[in-house]
PDB file of C-alpha atoms in Angstrom:
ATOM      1  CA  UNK E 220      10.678   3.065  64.836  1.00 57.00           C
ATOM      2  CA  UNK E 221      13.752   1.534  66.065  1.00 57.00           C
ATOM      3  CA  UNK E 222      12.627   1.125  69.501  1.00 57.00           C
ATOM      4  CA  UNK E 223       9.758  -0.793  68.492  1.00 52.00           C
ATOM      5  CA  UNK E 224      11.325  -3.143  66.619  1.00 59.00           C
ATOM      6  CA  UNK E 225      13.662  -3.774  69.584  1.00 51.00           C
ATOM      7  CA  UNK E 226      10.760  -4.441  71.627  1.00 51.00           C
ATOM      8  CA  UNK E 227       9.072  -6.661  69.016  1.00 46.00           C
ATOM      9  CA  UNK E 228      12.120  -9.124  68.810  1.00 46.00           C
ATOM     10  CA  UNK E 229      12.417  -9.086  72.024  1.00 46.00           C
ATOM     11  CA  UNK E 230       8.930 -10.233  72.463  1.00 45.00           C
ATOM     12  CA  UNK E 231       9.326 -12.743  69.896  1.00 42.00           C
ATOM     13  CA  UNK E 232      12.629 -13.983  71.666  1.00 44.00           C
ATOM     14  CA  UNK E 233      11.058 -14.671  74.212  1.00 45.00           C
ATOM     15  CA  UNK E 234       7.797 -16.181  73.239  1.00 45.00           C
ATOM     16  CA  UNK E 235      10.354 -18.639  71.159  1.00 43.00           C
ATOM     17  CA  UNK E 236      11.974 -19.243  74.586  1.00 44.00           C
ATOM     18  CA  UNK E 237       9.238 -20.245  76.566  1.00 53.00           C
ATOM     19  CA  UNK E 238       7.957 -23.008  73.871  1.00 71.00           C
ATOM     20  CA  UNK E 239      11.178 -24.834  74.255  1.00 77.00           C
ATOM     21  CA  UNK E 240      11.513 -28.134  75.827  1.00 83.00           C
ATOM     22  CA  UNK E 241      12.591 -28.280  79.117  1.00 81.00           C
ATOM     23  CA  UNK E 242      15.781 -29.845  79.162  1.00 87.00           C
ATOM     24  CA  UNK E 243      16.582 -27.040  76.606  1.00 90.00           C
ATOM     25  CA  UNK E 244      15.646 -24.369  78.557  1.00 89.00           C
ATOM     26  CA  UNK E 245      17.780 -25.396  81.328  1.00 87.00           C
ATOM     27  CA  UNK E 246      20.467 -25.900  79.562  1.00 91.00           C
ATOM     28  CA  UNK E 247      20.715 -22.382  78.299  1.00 92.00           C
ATOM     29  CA  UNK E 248      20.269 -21.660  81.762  1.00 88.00           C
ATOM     30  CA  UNK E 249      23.209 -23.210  82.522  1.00 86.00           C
ATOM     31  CA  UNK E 250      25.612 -22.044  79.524  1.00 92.00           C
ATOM     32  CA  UNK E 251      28.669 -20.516  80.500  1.00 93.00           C
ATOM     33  CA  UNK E 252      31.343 -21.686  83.278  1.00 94.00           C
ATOM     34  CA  UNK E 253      31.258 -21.465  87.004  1.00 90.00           C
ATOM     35  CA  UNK E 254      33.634 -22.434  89.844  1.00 94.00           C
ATOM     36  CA  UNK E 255      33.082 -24.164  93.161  1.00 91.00           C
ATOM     37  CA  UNK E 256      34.502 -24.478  95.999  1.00 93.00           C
ATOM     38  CA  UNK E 257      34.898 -28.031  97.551  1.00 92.00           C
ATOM     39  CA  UNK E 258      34.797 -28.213 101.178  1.00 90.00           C
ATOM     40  CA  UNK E 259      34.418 -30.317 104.348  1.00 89.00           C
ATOM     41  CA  UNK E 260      33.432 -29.524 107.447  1.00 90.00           C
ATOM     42  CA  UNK E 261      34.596 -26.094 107.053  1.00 90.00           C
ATOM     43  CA  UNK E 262      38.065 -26.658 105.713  1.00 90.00           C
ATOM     44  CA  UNK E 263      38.699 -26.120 101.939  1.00 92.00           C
ATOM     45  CA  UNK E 264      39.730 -28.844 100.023  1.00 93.00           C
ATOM     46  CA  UNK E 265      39.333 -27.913  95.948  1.00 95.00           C
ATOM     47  CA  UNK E 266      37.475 -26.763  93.631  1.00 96.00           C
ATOM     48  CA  UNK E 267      34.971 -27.499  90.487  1.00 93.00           C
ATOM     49  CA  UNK E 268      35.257 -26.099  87.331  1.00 96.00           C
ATOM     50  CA  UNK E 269      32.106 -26.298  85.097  1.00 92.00           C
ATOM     51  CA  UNK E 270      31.503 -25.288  81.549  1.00 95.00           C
ATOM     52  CA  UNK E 271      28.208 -25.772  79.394  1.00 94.00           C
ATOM     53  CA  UNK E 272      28.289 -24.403  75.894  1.00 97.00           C
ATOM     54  CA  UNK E 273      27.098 -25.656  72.111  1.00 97.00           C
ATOM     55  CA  UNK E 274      29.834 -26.375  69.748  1.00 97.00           C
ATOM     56  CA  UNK E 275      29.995 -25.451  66.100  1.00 97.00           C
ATOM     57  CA  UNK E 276      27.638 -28.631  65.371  1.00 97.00           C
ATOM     58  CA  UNK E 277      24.978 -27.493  68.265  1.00 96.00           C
ATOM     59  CA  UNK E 278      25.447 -30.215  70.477  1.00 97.00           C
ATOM     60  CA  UNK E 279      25.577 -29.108  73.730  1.00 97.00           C
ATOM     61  CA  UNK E 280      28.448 -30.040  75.792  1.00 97.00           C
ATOM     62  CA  UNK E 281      29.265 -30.508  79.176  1.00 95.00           C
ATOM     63  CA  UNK E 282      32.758 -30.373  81.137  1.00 96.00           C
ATOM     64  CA  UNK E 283      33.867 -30.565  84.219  1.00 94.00           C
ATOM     65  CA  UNK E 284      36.939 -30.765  86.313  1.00 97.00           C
ATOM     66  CA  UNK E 285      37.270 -31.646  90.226  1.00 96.00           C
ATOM     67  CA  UNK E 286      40.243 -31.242  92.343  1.00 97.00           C
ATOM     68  CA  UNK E 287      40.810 -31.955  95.528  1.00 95.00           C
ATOM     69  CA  UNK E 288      42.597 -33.577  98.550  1.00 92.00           C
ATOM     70  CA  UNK E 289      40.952 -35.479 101.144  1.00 89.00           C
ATOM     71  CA  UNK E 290      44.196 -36.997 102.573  1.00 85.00           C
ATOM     72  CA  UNK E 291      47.398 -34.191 102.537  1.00 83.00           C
ATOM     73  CA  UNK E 292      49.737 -35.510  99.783  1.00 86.00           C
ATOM     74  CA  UNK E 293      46.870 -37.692  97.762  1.00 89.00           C
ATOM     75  CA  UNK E 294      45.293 -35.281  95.300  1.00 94.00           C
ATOM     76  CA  UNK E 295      42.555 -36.347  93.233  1.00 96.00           C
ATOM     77  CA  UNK E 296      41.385 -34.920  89.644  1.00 96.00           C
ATOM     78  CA  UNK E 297      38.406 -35.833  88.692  1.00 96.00           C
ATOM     79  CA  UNK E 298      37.247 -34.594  84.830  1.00 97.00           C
ATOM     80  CA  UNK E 299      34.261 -35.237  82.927  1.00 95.00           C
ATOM     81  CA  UNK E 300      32.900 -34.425  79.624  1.00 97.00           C
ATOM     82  CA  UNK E 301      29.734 -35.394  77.742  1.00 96.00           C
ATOM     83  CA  UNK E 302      28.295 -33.888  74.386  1.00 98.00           C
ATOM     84  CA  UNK E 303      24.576 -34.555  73.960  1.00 97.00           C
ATOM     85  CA  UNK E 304      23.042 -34.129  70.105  1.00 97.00           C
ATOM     86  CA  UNK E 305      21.748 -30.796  68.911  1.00 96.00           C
ATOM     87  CA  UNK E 306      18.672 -32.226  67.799  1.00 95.00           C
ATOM     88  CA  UNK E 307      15.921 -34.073  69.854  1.00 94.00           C
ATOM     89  CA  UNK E 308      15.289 -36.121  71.701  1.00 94.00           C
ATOM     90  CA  UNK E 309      19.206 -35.176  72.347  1.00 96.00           C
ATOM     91  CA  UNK E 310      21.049 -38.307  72.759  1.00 96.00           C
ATOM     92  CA  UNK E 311      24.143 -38.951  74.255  1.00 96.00           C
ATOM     93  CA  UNK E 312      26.787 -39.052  71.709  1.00 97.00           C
ATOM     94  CA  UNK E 313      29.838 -39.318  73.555  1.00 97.00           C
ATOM     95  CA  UNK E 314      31.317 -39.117  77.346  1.00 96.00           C
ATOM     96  CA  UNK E 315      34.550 -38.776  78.521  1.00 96.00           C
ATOM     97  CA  UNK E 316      35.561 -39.709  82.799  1.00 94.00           C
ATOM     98  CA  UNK E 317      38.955 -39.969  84.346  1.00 94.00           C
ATOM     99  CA  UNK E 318      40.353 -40.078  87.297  1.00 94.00           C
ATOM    100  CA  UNK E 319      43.988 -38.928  88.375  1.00 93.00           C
ATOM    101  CA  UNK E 320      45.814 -39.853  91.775  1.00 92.00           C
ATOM    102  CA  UNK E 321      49.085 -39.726  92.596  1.00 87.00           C
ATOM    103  CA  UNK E 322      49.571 -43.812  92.358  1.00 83.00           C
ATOM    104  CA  UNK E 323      47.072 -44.467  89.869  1.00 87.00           C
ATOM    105  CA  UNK E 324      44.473 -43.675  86.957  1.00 91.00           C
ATOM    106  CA  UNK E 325      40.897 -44.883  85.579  1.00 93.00           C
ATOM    107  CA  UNK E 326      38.899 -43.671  82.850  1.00 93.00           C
ATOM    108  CA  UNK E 327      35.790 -44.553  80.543  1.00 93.00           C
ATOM    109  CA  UNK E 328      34.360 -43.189  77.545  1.00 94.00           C
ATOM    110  CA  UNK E 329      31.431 -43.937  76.389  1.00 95.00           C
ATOM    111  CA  UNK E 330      30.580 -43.491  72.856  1.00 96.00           C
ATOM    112  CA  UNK E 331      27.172 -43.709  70.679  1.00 95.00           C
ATOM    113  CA  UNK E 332      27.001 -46.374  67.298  1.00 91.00           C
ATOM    114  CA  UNK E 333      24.994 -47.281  65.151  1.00 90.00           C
ATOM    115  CA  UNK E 334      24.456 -50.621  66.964  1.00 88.00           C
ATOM    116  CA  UNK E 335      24.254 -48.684  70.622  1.00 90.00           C
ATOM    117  CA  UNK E 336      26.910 -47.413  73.145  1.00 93.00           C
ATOM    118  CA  UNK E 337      30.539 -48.646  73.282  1.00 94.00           C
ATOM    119  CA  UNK E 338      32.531 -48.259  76.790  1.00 94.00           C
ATOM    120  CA  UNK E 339      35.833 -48.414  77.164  1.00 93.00           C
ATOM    121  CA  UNK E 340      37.254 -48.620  80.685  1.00 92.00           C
ATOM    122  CA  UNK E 341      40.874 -47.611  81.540  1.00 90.00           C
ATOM    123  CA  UNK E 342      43.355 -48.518  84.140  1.00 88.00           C
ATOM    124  CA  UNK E 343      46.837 -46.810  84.226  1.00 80.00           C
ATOM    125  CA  UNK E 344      48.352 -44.533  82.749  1.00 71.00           C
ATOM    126  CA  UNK E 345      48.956 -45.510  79.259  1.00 68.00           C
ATOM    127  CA  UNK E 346      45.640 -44.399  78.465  1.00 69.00           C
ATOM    128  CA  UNK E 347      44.730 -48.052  76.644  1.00 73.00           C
ATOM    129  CA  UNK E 348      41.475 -49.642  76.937  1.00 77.00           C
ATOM    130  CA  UNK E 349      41.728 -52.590  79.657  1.00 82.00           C
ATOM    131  CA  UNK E 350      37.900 -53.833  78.509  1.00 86.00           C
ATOM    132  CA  UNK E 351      35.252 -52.579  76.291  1.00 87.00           C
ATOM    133  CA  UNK E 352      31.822 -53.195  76.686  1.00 91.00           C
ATOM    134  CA  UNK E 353      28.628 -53.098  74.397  1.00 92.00           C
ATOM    135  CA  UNK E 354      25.763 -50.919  76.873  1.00 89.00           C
ATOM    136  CA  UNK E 355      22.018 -51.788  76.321  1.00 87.00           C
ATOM    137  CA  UNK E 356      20.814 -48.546  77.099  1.00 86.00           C
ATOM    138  CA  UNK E 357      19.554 -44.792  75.825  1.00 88.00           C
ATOM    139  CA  UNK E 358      20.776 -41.344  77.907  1.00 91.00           C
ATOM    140  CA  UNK E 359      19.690 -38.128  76.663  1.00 93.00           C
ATOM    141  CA  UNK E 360      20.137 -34.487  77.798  1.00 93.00           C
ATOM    142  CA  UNK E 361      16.533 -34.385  79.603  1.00 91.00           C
ATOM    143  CA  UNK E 362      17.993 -37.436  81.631  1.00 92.00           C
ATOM    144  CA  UNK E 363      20.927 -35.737  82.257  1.00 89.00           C
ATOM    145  CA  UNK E 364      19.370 -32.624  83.199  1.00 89.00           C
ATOM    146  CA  UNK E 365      16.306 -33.768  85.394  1.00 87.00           C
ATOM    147  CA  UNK E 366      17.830 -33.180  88.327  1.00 80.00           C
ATOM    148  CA  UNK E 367      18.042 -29.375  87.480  1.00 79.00           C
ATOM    149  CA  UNK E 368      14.660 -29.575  85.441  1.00 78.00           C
ATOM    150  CA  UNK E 369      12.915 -31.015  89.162  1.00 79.00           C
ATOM    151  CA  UNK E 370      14.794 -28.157  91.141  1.00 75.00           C
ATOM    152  CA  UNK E 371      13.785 -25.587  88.915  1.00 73.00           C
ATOM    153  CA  UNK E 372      10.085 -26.519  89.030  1.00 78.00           C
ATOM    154  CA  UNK E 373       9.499 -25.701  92.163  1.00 77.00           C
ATOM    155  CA  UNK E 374      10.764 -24.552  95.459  1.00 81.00           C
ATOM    156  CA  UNK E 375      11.341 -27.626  97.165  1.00 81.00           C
ATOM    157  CA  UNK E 376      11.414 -28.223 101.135  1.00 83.00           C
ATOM    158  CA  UNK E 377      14.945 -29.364 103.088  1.00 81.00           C
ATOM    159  CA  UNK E 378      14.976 -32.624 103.283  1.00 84.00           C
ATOM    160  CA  UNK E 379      12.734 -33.772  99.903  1.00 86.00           C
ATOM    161  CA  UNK E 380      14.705 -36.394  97.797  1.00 87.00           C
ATOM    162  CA  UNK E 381      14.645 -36.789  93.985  1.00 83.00           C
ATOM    163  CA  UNK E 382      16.138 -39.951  92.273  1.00 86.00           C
ATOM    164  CA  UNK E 383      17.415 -39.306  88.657  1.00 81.00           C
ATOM    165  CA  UNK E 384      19.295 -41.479  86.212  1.00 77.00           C
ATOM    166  CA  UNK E 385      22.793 -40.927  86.005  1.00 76.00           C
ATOM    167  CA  UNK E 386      26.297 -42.024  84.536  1.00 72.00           C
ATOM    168  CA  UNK E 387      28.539 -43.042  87.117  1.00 65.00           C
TER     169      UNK E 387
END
């Protein structure tokens, strides 16, 4: 019957769910977009804007967007975006940070070759690279994620700290 079937995919589904790796499963976790409120001691002062989807290819990618004001007059955006391979281990292939004041502008992108990551660091507001940089490093999803993977393990007591690789 039709009802069976139902419940026999759905089975499967989720058998097929539970085998994946972990960095996978919290990603799908995290699909979709969300919104934040930024705050300080009780007085507003922006928001963050997340989104976490796979494009066409299946790479999953990332974005972000802060903004906020912790002087009156001074606004900051902050926006991020990084797109992570659809295929493990799921490395890096590409991320995107700028940030936008009032008197000034910085970026970097960071992009995966063949001979290991490229950065290019901006200043101003021409949007041309000021430096590049060859980086001798790997950073996949699971080290992107670990911080989520670690919360999601467990429930974990105030004050317990967790150190985790990240692009900054």
């Amino acid at each position: 019957s039709g009802a069976g079937i139902c419940l026999l995919a759905a089975s499967l589904a989720w058998q097929l769910s539970a085998d994946l790796p972990g960095e996978i499963q919290r990603a799908n976790a995290l699909q979709g977009t969300r919104w934040y409120a930024l705050g300080l001691h009780g007085q507003r002062l922006g928001y963050w804007h997340t989104v976490t989807q796979r494009n066409a290819e299946g790479q999953w990618v990332f974005t972000s967007e802060q903004r906020f004001a912790l002087n009156p007059g001074d606004p900051v955006t902050l926006r991020a975006r990084r797109v992570f391979a659809a295929t493990a281990p799921y490395p890096l292939l590409t991320a995107h940070y700028w940030q936008d004041r009032r008197s000034w502008s910085e970026g970097t992108e960071i992009e995966k070759t063949a001979a290991g990551y490229q950065a290019n660091l901006y200043q101003g507001r021409a949007r041309r690279p000021s430096a590049a940089k060859r980086l001798d490093w790997s950073y996949s999803l699971a080290e992107y994620l670990s911080f989520e993977i670690w919360l999601a393990e467990a429930q974990r007591a105030p004050g317990t700290t967790h150190v985790v690789p990240t692009l900054d």
